[in-house]
C-alpha positions as protocol buffer text, in pm:
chain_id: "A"
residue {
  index: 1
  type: UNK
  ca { x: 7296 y: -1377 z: -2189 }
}
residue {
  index: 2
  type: UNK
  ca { x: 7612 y: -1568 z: -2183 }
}
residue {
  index: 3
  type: UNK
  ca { x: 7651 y: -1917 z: -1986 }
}
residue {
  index: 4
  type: UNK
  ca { x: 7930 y: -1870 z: -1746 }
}
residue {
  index: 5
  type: UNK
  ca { x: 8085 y: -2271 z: -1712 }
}
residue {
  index: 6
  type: UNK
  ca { x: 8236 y: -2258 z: -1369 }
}
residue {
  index: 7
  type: UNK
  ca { x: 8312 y: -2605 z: -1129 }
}
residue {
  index: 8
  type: UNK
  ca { x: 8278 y: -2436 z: -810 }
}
residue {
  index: 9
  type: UNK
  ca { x: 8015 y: -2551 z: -601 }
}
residue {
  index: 10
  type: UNK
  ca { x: 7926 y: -2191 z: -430 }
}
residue {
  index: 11
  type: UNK
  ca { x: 7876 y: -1980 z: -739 }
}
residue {
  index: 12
  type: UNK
  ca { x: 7979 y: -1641 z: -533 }
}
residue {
  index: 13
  type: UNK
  ca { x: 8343 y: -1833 z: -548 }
}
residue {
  index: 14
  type: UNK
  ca { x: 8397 y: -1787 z: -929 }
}
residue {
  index: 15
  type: UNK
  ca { x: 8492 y: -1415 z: -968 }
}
residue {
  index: 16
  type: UNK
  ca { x: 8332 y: -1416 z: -1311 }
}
residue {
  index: 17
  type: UNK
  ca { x: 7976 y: -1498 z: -1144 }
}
residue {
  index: 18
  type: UNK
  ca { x: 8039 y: -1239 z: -916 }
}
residue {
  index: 19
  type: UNK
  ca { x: 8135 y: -941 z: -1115 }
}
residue {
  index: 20
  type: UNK
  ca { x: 7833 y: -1027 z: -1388 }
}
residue {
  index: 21
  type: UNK
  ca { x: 7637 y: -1012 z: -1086 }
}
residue {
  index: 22
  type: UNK
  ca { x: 7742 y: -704 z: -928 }
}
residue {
  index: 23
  type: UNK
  ca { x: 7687 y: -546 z: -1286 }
}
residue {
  index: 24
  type: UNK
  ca { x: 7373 y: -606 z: -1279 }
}
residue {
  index: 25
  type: UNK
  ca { x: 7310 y: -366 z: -978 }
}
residue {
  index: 26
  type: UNK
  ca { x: 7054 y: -564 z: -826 }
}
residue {
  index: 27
  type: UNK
  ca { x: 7022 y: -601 z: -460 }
}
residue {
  index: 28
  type: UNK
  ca { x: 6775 y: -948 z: -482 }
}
residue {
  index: 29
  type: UNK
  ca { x: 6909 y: -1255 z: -556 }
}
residue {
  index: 30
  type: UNK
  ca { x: 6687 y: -1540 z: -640 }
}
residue {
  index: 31
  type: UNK
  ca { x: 6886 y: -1898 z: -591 }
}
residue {
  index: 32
  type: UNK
  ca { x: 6734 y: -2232 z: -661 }
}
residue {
  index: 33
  type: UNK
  ca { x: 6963 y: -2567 z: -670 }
}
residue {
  index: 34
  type: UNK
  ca { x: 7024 y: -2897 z: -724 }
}
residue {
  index: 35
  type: UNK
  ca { x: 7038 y: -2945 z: -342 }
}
residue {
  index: 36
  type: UNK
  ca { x: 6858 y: -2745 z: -170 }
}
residue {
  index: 37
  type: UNK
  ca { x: 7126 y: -2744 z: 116 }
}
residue {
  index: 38
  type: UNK
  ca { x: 7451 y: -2669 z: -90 }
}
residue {
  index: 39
  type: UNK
  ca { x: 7382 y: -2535 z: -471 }
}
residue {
  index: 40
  type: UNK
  ca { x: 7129 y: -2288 z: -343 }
}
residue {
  index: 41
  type: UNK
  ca { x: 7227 y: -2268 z: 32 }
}
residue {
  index: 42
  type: UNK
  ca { x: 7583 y: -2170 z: -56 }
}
residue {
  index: 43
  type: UNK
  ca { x: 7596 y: -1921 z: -245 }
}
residue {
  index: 44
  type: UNK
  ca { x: 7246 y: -1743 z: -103 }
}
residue {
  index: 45
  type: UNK
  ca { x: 7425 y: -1713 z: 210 }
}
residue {
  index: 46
  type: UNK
  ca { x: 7702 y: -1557 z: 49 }
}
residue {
  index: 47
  type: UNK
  ca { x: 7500 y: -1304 z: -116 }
}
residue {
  index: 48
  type: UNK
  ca { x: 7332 y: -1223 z: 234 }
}
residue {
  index: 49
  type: UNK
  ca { x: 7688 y: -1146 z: 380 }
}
residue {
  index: 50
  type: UNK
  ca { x: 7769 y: -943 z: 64 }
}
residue {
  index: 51
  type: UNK
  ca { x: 7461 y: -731 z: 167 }
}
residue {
  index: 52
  type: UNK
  ca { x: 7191 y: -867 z: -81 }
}
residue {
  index: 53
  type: UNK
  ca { x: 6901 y: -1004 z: -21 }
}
residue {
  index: 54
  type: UNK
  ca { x: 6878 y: -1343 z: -125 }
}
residue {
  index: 55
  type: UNK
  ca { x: 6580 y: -1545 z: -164 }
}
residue {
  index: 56
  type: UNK
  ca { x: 6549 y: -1912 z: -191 }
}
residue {
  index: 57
  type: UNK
  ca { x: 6272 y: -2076 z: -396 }
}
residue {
  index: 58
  type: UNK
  ca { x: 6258 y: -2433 z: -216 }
}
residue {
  index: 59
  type: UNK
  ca { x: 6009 y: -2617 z: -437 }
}
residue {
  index: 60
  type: UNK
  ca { x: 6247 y: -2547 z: -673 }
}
residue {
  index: 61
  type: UNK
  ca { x: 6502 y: -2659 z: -532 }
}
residue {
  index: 62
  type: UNK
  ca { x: 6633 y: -3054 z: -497 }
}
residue {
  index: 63
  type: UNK
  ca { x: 6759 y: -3256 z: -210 }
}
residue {
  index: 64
  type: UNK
  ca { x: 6888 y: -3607 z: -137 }
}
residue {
  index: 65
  type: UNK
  ca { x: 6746 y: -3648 z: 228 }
}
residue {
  index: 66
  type: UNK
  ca { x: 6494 y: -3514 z: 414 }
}
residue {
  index: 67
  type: UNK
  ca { x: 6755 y: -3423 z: 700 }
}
residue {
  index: 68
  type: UNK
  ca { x: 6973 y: -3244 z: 450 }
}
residue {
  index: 69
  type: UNK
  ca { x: 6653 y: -3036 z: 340 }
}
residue {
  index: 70
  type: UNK
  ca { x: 6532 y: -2904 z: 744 }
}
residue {
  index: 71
  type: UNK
  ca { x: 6926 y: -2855 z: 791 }
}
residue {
  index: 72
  type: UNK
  ca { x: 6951 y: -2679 z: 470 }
}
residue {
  index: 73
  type: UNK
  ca { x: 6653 y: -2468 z: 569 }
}
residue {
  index: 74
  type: UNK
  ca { x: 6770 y: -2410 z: 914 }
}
residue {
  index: 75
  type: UNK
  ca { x: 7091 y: -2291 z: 813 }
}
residue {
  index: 76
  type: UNK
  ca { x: 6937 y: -2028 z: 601 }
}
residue {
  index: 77
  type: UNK
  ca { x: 6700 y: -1850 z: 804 }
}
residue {
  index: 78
  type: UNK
  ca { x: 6949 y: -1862 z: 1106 }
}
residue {
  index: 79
  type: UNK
  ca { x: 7246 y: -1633 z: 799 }
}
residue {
  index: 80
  type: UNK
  ca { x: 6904 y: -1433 z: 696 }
}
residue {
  index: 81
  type: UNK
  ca { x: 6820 y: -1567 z: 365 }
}
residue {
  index: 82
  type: UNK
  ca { x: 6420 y: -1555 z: 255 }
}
residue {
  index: 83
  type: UNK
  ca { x: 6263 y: -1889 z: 183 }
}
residue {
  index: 84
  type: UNK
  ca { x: 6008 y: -1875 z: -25 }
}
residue {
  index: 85
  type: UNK
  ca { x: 5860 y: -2118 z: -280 }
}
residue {
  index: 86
  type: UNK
  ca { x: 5849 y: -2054 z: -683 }
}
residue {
  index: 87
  type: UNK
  ca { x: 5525 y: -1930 z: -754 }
}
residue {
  index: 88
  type: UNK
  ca { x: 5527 y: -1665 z: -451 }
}
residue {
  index: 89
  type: UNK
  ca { x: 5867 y: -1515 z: -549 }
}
residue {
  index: 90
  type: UNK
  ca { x: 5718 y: -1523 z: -914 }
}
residue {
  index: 91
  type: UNK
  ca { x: 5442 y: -1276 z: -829 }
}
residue {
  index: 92
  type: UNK
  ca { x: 5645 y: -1096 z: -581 }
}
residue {
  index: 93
  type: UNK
  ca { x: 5822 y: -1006 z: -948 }
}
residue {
  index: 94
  type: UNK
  ca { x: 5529 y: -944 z: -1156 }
}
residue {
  index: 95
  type: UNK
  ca { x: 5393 y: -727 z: -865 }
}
residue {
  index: 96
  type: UNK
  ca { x: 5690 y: -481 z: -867 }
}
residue {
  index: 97
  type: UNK
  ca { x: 5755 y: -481 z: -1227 }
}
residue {
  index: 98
  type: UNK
  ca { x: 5638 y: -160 z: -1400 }
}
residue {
  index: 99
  type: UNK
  ca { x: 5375 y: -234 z: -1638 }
}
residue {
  index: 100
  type: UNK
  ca { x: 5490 y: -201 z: -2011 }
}
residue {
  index: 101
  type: UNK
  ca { x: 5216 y: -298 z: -2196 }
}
residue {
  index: 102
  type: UNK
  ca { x: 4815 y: -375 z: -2109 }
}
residue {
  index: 103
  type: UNK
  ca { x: 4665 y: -521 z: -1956 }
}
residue {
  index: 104
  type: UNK
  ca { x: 4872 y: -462 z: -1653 }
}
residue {
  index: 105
  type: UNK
  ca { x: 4895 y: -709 z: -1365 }
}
């Protein structure tokens, strides 16, 4: 996997990010951030109006105020983004993976 160094805040901005993630042809996004409200925020919503569905994982997610966190939050689930916390989304993704070796979750 190769690091892609980019200085935009909304990661959908950088063309790079976004072509390496359109390659991948998946349709869920999972973002997590610095701040909750802006480095996962941002570009989730962005993937949501680029017709993916994007999933938050808040616990993993920072935030410098409590205000910027319920803003953050509200802002999301009004532009359709999921919020979900780490360990949900986790097993949400062991759930659908196809079993490759046993025991099999």
């Amino acid at each position: 996997m190769k690091i892609i160094d980019r200085s935009t805040v909304n990661a959908f901005d950088d063309p790079t990010v976004a072509k390496a993630i359109e390659r991948t042809e998946r349709k869920k996004l999972i973002f997590a951030g610095l701040s909750l409200e802006v480095c996962a925020a941002f570009p989730a919503i962005s993937a949501v109006g680029k017709g993916y569905e994007a999933y938050v994982a808040v616990d993993a997610s920072g935030t410098f105020s409590e205000t910027k966190r319920q803003t953050g939050l509200l802002r999301m689930l009004q532009a359709g983004v999921i919020v979900s916390d780490y360990a949900s989304l986790m097993i949400e993704i062991l759930r659908t993976m196809r079993c490759r070796r046993w025991p099999c979750l």
